[in-house]
Structure formats: C-alpha cells, structure tokens
Coordinates of C-alpha atoms and ligand atoms in Angstrom, one line a residue:
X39 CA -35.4 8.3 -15.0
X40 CA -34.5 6.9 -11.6
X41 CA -33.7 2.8 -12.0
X42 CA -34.9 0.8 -9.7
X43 CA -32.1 -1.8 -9.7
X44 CA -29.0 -1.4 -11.4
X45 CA -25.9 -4.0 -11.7
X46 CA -23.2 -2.9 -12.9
X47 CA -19.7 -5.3 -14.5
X48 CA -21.0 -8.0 -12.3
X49 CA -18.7 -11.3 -12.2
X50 CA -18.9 -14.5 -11.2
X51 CA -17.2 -17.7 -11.1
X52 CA -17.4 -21.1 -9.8
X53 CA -14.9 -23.9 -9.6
X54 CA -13.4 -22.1 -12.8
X55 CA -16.5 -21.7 -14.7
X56 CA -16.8 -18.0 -15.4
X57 CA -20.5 -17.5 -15.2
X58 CA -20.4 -13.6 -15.7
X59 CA -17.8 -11.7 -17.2
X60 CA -19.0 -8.0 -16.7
X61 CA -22.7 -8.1 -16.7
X62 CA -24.6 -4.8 -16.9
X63 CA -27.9 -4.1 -16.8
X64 CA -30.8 -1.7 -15.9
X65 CA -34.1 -2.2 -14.2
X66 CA -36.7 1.4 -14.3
X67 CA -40.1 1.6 -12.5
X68 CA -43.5 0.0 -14.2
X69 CA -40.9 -1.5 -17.3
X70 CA -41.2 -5.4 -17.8
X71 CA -37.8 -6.1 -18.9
X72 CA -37.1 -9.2 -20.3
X73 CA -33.3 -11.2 -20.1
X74 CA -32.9 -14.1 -22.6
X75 CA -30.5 -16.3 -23.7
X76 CA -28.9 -19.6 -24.6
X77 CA -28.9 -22.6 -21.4
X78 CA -25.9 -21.8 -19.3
X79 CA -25.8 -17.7 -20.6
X80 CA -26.1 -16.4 -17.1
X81 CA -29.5 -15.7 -16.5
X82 CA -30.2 -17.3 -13.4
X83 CA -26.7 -16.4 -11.6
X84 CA -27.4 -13.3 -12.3
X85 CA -30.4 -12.8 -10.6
X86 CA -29.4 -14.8 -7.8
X87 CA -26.9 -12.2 -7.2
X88 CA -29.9 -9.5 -7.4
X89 CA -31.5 -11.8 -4.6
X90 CA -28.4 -12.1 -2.7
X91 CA -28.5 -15.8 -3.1
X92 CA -25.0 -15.5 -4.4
X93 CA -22.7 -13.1 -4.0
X94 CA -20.5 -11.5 -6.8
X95 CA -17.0 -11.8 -7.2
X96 CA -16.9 -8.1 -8.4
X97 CA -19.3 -5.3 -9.7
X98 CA -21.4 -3.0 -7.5
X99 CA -25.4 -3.6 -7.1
X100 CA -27.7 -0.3 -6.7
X101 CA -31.3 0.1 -5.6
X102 CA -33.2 3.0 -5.7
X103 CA -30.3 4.8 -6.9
X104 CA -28.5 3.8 -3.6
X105 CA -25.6 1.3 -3.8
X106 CA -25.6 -2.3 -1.9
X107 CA -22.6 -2.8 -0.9
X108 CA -23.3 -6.5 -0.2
X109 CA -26.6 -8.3 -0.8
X110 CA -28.2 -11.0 1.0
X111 CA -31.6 -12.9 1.2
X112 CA -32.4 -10.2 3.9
X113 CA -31.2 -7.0 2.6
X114 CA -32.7 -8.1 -1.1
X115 CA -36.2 -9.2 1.0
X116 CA -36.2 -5.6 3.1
X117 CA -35.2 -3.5 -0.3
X118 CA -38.4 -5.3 -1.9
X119 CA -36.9 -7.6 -4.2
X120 CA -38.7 -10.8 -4.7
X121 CA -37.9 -13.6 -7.2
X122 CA -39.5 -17.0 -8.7
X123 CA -36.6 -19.1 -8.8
X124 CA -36.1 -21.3 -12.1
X125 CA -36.3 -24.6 -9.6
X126 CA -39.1 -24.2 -7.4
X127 CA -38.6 -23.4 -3.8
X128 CA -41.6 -24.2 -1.4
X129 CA -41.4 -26.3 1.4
X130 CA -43.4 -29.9 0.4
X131 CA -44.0 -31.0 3.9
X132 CA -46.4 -27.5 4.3
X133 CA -49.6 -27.1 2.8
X134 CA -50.2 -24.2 -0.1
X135 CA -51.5 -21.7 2.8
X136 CA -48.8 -22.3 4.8
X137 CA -46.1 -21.9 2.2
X138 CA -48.0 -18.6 1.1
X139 CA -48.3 -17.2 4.7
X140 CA -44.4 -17.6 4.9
X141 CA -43.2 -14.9 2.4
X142 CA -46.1 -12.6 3.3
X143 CA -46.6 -12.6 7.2
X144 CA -44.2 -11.0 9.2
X145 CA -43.4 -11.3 13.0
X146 CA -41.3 -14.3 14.8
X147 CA -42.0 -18.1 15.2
X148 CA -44.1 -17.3 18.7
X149 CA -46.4 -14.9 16.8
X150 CA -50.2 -16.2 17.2
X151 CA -51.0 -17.8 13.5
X152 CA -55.0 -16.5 12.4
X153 CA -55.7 -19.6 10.6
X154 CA -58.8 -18.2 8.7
X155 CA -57.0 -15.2 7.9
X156 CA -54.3 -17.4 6.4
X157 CA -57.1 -19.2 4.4
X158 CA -58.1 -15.9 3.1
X159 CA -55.0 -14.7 2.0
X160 CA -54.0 -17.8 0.4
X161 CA -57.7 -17.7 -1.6
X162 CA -57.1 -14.2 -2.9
X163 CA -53.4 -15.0 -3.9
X164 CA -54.6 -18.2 -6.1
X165 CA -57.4 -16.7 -7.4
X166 CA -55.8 -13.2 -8.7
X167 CA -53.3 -15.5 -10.4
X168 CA -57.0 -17.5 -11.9
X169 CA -55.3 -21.0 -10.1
X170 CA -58.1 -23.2 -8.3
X171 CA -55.8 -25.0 -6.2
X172 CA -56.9 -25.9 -2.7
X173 CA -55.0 -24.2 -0.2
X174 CA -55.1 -26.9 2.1
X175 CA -53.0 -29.5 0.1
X176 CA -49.8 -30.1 0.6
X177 CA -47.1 -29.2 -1.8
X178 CA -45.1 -32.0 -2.0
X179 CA -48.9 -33.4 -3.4
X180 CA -48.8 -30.7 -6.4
X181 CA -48.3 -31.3 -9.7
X182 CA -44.5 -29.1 -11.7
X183 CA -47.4 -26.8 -13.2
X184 CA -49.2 -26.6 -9.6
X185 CA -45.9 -25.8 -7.7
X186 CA -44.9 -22.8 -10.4
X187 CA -48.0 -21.2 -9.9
X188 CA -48.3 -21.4 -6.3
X189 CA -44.5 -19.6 -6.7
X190 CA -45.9 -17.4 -8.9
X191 CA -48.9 -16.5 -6.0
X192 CA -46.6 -15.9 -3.5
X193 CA -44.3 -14.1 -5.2
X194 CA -46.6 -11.9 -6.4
X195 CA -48.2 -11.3 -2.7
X196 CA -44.9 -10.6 -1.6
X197 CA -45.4 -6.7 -2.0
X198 CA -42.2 -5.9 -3.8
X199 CA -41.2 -3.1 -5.9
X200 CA -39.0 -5.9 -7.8
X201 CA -40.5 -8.8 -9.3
X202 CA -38.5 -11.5 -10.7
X203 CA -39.3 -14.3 -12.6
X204 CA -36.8 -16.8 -13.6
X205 CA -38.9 -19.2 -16.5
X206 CA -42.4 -19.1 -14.3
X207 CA -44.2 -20.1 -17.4
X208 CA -42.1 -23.2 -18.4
X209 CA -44.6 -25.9 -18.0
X210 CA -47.9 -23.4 -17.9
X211 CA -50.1 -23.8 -21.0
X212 CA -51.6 -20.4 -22.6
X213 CA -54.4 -20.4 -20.5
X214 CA -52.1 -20.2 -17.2
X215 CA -49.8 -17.9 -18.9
X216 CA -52.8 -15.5 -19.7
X217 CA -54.0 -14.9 -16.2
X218 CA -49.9 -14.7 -15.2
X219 CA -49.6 -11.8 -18.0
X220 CA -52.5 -10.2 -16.3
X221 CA -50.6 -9.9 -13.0
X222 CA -47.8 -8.7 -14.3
X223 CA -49.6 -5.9 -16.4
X224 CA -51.3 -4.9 -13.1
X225 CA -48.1 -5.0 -10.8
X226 CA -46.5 -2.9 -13.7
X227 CA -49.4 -0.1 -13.5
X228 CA -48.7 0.0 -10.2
X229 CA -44.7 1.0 -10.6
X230 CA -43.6 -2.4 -9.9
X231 CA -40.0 -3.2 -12.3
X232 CA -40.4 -6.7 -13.5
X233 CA -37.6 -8.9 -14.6
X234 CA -38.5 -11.5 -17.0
X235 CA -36.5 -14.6 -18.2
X236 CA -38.0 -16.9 -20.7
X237 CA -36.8 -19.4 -23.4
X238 CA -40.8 -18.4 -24.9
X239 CA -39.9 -16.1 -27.1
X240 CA -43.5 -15.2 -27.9
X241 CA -44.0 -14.2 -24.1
X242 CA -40.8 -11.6 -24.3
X243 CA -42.4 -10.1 -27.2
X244 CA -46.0 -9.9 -25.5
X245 CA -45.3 -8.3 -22.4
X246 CA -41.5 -7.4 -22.2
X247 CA -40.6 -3.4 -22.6
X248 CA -37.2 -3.9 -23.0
X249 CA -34.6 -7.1 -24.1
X250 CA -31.6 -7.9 -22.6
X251 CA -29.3 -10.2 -24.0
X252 CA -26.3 -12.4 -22.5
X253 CA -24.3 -14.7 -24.1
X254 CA -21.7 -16.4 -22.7
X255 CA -21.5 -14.3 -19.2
X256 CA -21.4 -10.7 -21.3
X257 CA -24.4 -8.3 -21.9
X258 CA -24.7 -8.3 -25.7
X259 CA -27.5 -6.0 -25.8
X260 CA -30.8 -4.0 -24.2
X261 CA -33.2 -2.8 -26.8
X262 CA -36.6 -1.3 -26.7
X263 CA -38.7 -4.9 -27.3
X264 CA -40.5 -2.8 -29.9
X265 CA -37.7 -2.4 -31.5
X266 CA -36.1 -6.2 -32.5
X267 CA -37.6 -9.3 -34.0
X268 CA -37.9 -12.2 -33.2
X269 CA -35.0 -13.1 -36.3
X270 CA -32.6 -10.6 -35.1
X271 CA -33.1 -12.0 -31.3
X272 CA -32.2 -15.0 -32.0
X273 CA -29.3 -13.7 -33.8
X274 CA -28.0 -11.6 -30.9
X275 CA -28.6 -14.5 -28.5
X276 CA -26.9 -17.6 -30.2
X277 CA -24.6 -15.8 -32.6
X278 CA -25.2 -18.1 -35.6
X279 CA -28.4 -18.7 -37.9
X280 CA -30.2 -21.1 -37.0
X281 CA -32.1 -24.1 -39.3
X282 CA -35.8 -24.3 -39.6
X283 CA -37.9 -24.2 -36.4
X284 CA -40.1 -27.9 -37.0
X285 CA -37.6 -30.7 -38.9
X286 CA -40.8 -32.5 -39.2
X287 CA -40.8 -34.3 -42.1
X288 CA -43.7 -37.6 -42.0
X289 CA -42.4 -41.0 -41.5
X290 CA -44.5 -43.9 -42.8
X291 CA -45.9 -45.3 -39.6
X292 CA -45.5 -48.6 -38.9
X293 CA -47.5 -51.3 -36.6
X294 CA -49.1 -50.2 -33.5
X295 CA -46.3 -49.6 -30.8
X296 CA -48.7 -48.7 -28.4
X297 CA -52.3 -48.9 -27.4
X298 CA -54.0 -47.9 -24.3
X299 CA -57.7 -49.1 -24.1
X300 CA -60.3 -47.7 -21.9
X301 CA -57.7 -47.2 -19.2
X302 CA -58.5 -45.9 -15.8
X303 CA -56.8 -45.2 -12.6
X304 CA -59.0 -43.6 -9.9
X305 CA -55.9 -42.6 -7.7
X306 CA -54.1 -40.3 -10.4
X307 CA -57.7 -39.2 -11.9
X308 CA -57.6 -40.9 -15.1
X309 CA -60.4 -42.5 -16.8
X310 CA -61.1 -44.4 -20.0
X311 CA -58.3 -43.0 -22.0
X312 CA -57.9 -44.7 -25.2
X313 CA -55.6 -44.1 -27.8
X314 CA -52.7 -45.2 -30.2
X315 CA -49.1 -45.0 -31.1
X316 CA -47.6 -46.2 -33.8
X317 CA -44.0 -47.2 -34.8
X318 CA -42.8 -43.9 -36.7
X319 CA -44.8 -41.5 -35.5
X320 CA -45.3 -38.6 -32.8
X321 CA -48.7 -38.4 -30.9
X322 CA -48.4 -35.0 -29.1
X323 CA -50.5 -35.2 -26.1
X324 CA -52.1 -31.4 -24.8
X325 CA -54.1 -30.3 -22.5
X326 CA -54.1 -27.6 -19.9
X327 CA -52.6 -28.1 -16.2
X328 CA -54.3 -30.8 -14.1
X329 CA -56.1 -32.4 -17.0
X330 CA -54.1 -35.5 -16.7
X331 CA -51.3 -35.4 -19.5
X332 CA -48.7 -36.2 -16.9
X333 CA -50.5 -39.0 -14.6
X334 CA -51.1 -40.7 -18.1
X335 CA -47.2 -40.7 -19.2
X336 CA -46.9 -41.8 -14.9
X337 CA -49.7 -44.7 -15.6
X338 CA -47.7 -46.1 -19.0
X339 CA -44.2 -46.2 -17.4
X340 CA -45.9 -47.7 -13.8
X341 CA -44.8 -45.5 -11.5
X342 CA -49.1 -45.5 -10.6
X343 CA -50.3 -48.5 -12.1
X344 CA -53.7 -48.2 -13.8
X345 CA -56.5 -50.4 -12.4
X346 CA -59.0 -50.6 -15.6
X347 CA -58.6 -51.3 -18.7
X348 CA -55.6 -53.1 -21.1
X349 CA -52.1 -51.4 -22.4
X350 CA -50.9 -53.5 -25.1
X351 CA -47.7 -53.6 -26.8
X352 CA -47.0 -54.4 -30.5
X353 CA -50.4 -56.1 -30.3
X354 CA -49.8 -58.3 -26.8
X355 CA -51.5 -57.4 -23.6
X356 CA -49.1 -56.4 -21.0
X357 CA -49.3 -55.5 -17.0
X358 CA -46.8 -52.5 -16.6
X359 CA -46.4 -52.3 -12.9
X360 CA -43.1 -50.7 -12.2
X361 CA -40.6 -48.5 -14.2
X362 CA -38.6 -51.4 -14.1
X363 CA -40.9 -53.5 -15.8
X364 CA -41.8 -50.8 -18.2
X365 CA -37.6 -50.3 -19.3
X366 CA -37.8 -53.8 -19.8
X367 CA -41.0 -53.9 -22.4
X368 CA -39.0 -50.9 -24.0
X369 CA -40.5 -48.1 -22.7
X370 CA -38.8 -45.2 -21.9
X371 CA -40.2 -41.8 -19.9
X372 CA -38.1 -38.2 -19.5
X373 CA -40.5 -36.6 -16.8
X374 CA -41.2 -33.1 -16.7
X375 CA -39.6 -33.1 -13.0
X376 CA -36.7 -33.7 -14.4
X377 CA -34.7 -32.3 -10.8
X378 CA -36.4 -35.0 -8.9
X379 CA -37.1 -38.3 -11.5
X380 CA -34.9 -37.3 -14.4
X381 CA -30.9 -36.9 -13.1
X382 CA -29.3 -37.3 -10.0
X383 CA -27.6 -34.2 -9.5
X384 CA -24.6 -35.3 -7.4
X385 CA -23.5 -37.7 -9.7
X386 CA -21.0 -36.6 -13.1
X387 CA -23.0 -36.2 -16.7
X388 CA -21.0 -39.3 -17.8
X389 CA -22.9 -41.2 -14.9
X390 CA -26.3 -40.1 -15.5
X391 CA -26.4 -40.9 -19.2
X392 CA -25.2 -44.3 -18.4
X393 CA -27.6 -44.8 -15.8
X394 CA -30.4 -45.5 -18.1
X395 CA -27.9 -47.8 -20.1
X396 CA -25.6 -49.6 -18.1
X397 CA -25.8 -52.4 -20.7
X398 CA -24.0 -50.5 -23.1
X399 CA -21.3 -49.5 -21.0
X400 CA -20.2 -52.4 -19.0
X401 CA -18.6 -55.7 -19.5
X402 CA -18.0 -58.3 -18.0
X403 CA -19.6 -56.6 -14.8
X404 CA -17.6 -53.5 -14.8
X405 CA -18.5 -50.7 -16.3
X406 CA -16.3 -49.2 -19.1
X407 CA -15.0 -45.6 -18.2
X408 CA -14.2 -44.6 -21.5
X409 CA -16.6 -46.5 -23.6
X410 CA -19.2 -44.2 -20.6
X411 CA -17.4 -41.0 -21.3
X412 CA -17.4 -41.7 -25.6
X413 CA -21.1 -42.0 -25.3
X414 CA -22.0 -39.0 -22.6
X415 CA -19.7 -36.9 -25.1
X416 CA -21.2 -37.8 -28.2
X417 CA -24.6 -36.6 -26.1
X418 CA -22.9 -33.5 -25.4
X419 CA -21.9 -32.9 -28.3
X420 CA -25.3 -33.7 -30.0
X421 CA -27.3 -31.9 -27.9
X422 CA -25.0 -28.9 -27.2
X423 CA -24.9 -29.5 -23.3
X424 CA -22.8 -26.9 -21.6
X425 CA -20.0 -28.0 -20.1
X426 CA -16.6 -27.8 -19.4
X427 CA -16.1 -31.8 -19.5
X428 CA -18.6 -34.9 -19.2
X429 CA -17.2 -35.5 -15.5
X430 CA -18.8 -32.3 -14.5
X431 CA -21.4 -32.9 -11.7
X432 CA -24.8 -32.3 -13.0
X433 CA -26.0 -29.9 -10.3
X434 CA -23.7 -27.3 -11.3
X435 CA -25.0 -27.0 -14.7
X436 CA -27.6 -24.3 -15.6
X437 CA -31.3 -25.2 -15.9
X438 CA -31.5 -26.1 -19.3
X439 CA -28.4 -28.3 -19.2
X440 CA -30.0 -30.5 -16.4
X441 CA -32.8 -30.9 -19.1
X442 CA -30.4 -32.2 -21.6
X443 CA -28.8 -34.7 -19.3
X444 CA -32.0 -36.0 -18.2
X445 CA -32.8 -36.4 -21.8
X446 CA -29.6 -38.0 -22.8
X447 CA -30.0 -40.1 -20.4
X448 CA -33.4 -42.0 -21.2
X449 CA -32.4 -41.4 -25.3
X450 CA -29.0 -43.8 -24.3
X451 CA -31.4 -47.0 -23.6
X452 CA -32.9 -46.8 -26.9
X453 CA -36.5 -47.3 -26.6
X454 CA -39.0 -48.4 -28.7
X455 CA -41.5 -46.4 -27.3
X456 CA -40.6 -43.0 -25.6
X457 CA -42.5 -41.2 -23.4
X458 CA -41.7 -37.1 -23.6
X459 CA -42.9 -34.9 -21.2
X460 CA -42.7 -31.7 -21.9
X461 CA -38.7 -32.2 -24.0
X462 CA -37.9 -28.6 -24.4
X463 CA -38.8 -26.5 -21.5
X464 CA -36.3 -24.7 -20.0
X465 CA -34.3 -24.9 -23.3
X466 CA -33.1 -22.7 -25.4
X467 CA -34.0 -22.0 -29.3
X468 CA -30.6 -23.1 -30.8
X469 CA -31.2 -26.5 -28.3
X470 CA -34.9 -26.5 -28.9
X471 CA -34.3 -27.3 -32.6
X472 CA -31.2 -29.9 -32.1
X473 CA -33.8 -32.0 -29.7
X474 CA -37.0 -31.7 -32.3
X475 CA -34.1 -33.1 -34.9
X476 CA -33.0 -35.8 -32.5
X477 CA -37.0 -36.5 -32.5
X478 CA -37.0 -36.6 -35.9
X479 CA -34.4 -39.5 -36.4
X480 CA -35.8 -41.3 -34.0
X481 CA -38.6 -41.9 -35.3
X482 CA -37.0 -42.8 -38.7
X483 CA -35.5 -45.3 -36.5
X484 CA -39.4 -46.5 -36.1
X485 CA -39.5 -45.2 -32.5
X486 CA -42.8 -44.2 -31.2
X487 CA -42.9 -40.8 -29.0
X488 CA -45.2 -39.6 -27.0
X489 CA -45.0 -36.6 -26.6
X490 CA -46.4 -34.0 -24.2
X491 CA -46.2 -30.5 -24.4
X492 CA -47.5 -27.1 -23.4
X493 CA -46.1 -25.2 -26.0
X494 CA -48.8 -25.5 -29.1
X495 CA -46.4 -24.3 -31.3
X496 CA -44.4 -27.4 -30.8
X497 CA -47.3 -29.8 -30.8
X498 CA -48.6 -28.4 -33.9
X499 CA -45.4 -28.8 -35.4
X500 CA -44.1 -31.7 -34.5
X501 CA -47.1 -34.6 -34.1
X502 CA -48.4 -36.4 -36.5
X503 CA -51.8 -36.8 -34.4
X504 CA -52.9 -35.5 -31.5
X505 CA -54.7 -36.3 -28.4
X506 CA -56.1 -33.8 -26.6
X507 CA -56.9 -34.3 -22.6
X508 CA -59.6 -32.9 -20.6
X509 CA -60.5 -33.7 -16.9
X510 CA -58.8 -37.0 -17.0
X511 CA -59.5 -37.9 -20.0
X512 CA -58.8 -38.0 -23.8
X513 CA -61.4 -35.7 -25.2
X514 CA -60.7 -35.8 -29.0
X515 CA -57.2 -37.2 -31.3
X516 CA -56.9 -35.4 -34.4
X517 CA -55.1 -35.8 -37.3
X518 CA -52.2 -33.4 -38.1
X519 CA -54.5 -31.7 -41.0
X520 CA -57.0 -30.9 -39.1
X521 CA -55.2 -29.3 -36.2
X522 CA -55.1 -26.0 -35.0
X523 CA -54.7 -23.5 -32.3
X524 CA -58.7 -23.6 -31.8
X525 CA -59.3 -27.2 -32.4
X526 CA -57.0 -28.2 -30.2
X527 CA -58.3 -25.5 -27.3
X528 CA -61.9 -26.5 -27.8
X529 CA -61.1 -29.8 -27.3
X530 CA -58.9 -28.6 -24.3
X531 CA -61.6 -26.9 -22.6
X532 CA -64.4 -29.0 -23.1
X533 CA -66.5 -26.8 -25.5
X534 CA -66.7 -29.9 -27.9
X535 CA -69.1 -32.9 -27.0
X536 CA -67.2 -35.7 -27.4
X537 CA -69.3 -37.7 -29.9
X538 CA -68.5 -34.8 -32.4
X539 CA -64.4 -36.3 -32.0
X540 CA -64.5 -39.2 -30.0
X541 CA -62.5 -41.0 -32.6
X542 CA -58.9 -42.1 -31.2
Ligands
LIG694 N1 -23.3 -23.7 -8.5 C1 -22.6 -23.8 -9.6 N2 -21.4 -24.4 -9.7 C2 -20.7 -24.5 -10.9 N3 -21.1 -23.9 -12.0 C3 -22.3 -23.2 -12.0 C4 -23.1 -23.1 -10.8 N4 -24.2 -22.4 -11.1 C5 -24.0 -22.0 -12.4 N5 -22.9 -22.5 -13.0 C6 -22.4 -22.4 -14.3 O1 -22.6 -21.0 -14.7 C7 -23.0 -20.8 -16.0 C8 -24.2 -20.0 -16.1 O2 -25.3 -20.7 -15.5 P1 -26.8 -20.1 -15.3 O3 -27.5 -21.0 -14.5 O4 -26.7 -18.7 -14.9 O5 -27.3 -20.1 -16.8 P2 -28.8 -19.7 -17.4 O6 -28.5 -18.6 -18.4 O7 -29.7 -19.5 -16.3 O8 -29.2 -21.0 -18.2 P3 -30.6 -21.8 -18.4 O9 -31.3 -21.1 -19.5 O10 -30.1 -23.2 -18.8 O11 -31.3 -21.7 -17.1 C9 -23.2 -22.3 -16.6 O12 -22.1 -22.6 -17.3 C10 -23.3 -23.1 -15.3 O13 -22.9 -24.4 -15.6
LIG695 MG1 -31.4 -20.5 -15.6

C-alpha cells in the first residue's frame, strides 16, 4: 500500500542531546497510528521534523511516495500535513474565530475578511468537535482544556491528508475525548493518516491501528494495535516492569487541613462550594472542562480571591488574597498550565526547584549552589526527570519533564496543604507511578492534597473522597466506597439532584 508519510533513520541532536538516533516509521492512508513512549523518548521532535518545525540532522522524509528533500512549515502546510502541537499554539491576543480563520483561509493580509462567514466557519469547527465555546472570546481568556480543543478545531478544519496530534487529550475528560474520537474516526473514513501520541494508554488501544514505540531516540517497535497489550506496551516502552498502577494505601486522616464554606466568586464562576480536606488524605476533585475544578484550586491559592463565603485553615478563618499569602499559610498549587505559572523556562532545573524554596537553600542571604543542586538532583533522581544535568535550562526538556520540574518545584516548599492540578498529564506510565508514590508519602507525612484530575482512573485510585464539580459548583463528595465511573459522571453531568448527595 502506498504510505502516506514515511521517515526514514531520522536523527537529531541538540546542544549534545541526541534526540533521535535513526528513527523509522510509516504513516498509510485511513490508519490511526499511534507513537508512544517514556517523557523525553522523541515523540514530539519527531513530528516537528514531519511539520518542518525542525529540521533533521540526517534521514530522508517522503510523502506520497515522493521524497522531501527539505521540510518546512510551508512545504509540510502545502503537502497537507497539519499537527496539534504538545504546547498550544494560538495567538491569545485574537479571538477563537480569528485564530480558526488563520489555518483555514487562504489569500494575503489585504484580502477582504467576511466576518459572518468567519462566524460560520468557526461555529461548524467547534461544534463538529461537540465544544460550546464562543467564538468571539479571546484566547488568551480560555481555559488549558479550552485552548486544546480550539487546537484540535482548527486542526481538524485544516483539510489535511495528515493529521497530527501531539497529546490533544491531555487535560480533556472522557466526555471531550469522546466527541475528539469521533472526528478522528470520520477523518480516517475519509483516507485521512492520523498520527497519534498519547501517555493514555486506554486512548492508543481505542482508536490506534497500529503502535509505534521509541525509546531513547530509536524505534523499538510498530505492531498491529490489535496485536499487543497493554502489559507488553509498557514493557516495549520503559524496558523494565513496572510496580502496581495506584500505591494507594489509606492513611488515618487527621484534623481538618482545609475547609471551604459556601464559597463564591462571581468573576471565576464559582458558587457555594463547600467541602473538606483533611491532614492525611487525598480529595480528588472531577468534573468535566469549564465546570470550575481549576478556578476553585485558582480561588484557594488567591490568584482570584473569592468574595463569599469563609476558607479556614486547621480550624481558623483566613483571607487568602495572593499566592504569596497563600505559600505563607502553607498552601502550595502546581497548575495545570504548568508552561505559563508552573516553571520559568529560561532559567536551569536547579533554579526552578529552588524557587519555591529559597529558604532551604540560602544562608545567610546567598543562596547555596550546591546545597540547590543536592536538592534539584535528589528531585531528579526521584522523579526520573530527563536530563543530562540539573543546570540544564528547562525549556529544552521534553513536555513531560517540564511537568516534573514544575512539580518538584512546589513539592521543595513542603506544604501542608497541596493543591494538584491535574499531576500526571503529559507523563509517562513509568513517571506516572513514581508521582502517585511521591503522593502517597506525602500524605503519610499528614499532607493534605487536593487533587484534580481528568483521568478517572487516577481519581478512583488515588482519593480517599471525592468531590465532584458541576457548573461551578460542588455537586456531590463521595466516599471512596462508593465511587465509580457512573457515580462520579452522574454527578458530573448533573443527572443527580443534589439533595440525593449534597453531603460534603
Ligand atoms: N530545543 C531543544 N533543546 C535541547 N534539547 C531538546 C530540545 N527539544 C528536545 N530536546 C531533548 O530531546 C529529547 C527528546 O525530546 P522530545 O520532546 O522529543 O520527547 P517526547 O518523547 O516528546 O517526551 P514527552 O512525552 O515528555 O513529551 C529530550 O531529551 C529533550 O530534552
Ligand atoms: Mg512531547
């Protein structure tokens, strides 16, 4: 069968790191073919080379049986290759329209711009990916989730006989990820080769054709999805056996670490919320996209102060109106942005961790280099962060090692309550299971985490109860016995009247 993209020995290095040593692989017509493995494997170089947003040191790149001899933006846009990058990419000063119109119109800059046919477009695009998202907003106004599927709309209005999706899903719940898969199986009816990278194994195995694996810059292997489990995946992608999926074993929860009481804030569309932490435990928080899980984890740590209702801490009322004032009651936040909140990319993994905990690291007013390095190692070490060394700037690690910094980081000022938004996305199953550990002694340590998270899988597993947010609002907690996949979802979509689990 003719392939519709084929790269062939691709390398690549940078500054020394050799990101692919020989990379082969094979894209055919109508095939969803899936590319997975561990943070800093290669994935996303990869297919930036396929895009032409990097070029390759060596290797040769053929479409349509025809070889490229070099690839750029252009060349990858006119062959029909189109790609949702792993770090979104629209422009936040434009509204949703306008960043949709970009990829699809053609013509120059004086070309006259049909606003209402814009409109349209834009309102076709969001709804075929089932997203009710004004198209009139402006990006830099949407929420992670928001963003990815606005991505994911104009990606897929782009037209292209190539579709690639570098982690779309990544903070989608199932509901989003549903109407994405339904795309993808139309575009693939119609002939269209989608690539698919995903640390959700359960995704690869639901729409992917074919597997490819790298590890470490090589392809270890493409096999027929059909034709692997999930076991044996993991095997080919980490090498090693890994320990249990959910270390969860039940702390005896302390005092209250954390209560929220009928707390509102209008601005960030949050009202009455009420719940409890304790010392010791987990509360997983879910919910689907928009229904507030992230404004509430913004309201706790200040960055949107609420303006009803009483946050108390270990019993004492308290007014959190900055992050500043939040680090200081002992409150600690790793955001699900973690490229704009969580690190600060042009500064060296040994800074960011000791950003959070400059305490720690200095005396006497200066900051201890090594005593900063000791502790950013141990980090590394711990959480299996890819690197060559801890002075490594943090933009040139891969997606899922920028996750791990960001988390090191806000672990290093020990909290006593930490908020956790979304902890594993964008990492990979070996990682997935060293951070669920790192959880786990935590709150031995009598830490309280919040913790938010798309994935029910890990909600189910890890919390000890659960609150479940709807429109704003917490529409049920349960109890970790009584939790499943449909209690949780009914809760989630509303189909439960609140009297019937209004208990928090
Ligand atoms: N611009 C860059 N400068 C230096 N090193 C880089 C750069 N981009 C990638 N690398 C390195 O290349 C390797 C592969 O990175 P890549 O982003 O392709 O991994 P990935 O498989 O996509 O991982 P993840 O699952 O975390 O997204 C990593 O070691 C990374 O640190
Ligand atoms: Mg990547």
């Amino acid at each position: 069968m003719l392939s519709l993209l084929e790269a062939a020995s691709i390398t690549k290095s940078f500054a020394g790191v050799h990101a692919l040593k020989g990379v082969t692989f094979e894209l055919r017509p109508g095939e969803v073919h899936a590319v997975v493995g561990e943070n800093g494997a290669g994935k996303s170089t990869l297919i930036k080379i396929m895009t032409g947003a990097e070029t390759a040191d060596s290797g040769t790149l053929a479409v349509g049986g025809r070889t490229v001899p070099h690839m750029d933006p252009a060349s990858a846009r006119a062959l029909g290759i189109a790609a949702v990058y792993q770090q979104p990419s629209l422009f936040p000063h434009l509204t949703v329209a306008e960043n949709l119109a970009f990829s699809i119109e053609g013509g120059g800059v004086w070309r006259r711009v049909d606003w209402p046919a814009r409109r349209r477009t834009a309102v076709t695009l969001l709804e075929r990916v089932g997203a009710s998202i004004d198209p009139e907003r402006l990006v830099e106004t949407l929420s992670m989730p928001e963003q990815q599927i606005v991505e994911i709309a104009k990606t897929i209005g782009a037209d292209a006989r190539v579709l690639i999706m570098d982690e779309p899903t990544a903070s989608l719940t199932d509901h989003e990820v549903h109407n994405l898969f339904a795309s993808i199986a139309r575009l693939r009816s119609e002939g269209v080769g989608i690539i698919y990278i995903s640390h959700r194994l359960e995704e690869v195995f639901a729409i992917a054709d074919r597997v490819t694996v790298l590890r470490d810059g090589h392809t270890i292997a493409t096999r027929p999805a059909g034709e692997i489990d999930r076991a044996a995946l993991i095997r080919l992608m980490v090498g090693r056996e890994l320990a249990a999926v959910f270390p969860k074993q039940t702390v005896t929860p302390g005092g209250v670490a954390l209560e929220v009481r009928h707390l509102s804030n209008r601005g960030a569309g949050l009202r009455d919320v009420s719940l409890s932490v304790h010392q010791g435990e987990i509360l997983g928080v879910a919910g689907l996209v928009g229904s507030g899980r992230t404004e509430l984890a913004e309201t706790l740590f200040g960055l949107t102060p609420a303006d009803e209702g009483v946050i108390l801490l270990r019993g004492a009322p308290v007014r959190i109106a900055s992050p500043a004032e939040a680090i200081r009651l002992g409150i600690a936040y790793v955001p699900e942005d973690r490229r704009q909140h969580g690190v600060v990319l042009d500064m060296s993994i040994a800074a960011n961790v000791s950003l959070g905990n400059l305490g720690a690291v200095a005396r006497r007013g200066l900051i201890d280099r090594v005593a900063e390095r000791d502790a950013a190692q141990r980090y590394v070490d711990q959480l299996r962060i890819k690197t060559p060394s801890v002075s490594v700037g943090v933009g040139a690690l891969s997606g899922g090692n920028q996750q791990k910094v960001a988390l090191a980081r806000w672990l290093s000022i020990q909290p006593r309550v930490l908020i956790l938004d979304e902890p594993t996305q964008g990492v990979d199953v070996g990682s997935k299971s060293e951070i669920h550990a790192l959880m786990q002694t935590l709150v031995e340590r009598g830490v309280a985490i919040i913790m938010i998270s798309s994935e029910l899988p890990e909600i189910l597993g890890m919390s000890d109860r659960i609150a479940v947010m709807q429109r704003g609002t917490v529409r049920g907690v349960l109890a970790r016995h009584e939790a499943t996949q449909d209690t949780i979802l009914a809760l989630a979509l509303g189909h439960v009247p609140p009297d019937a689990s209004g208990r928090h």
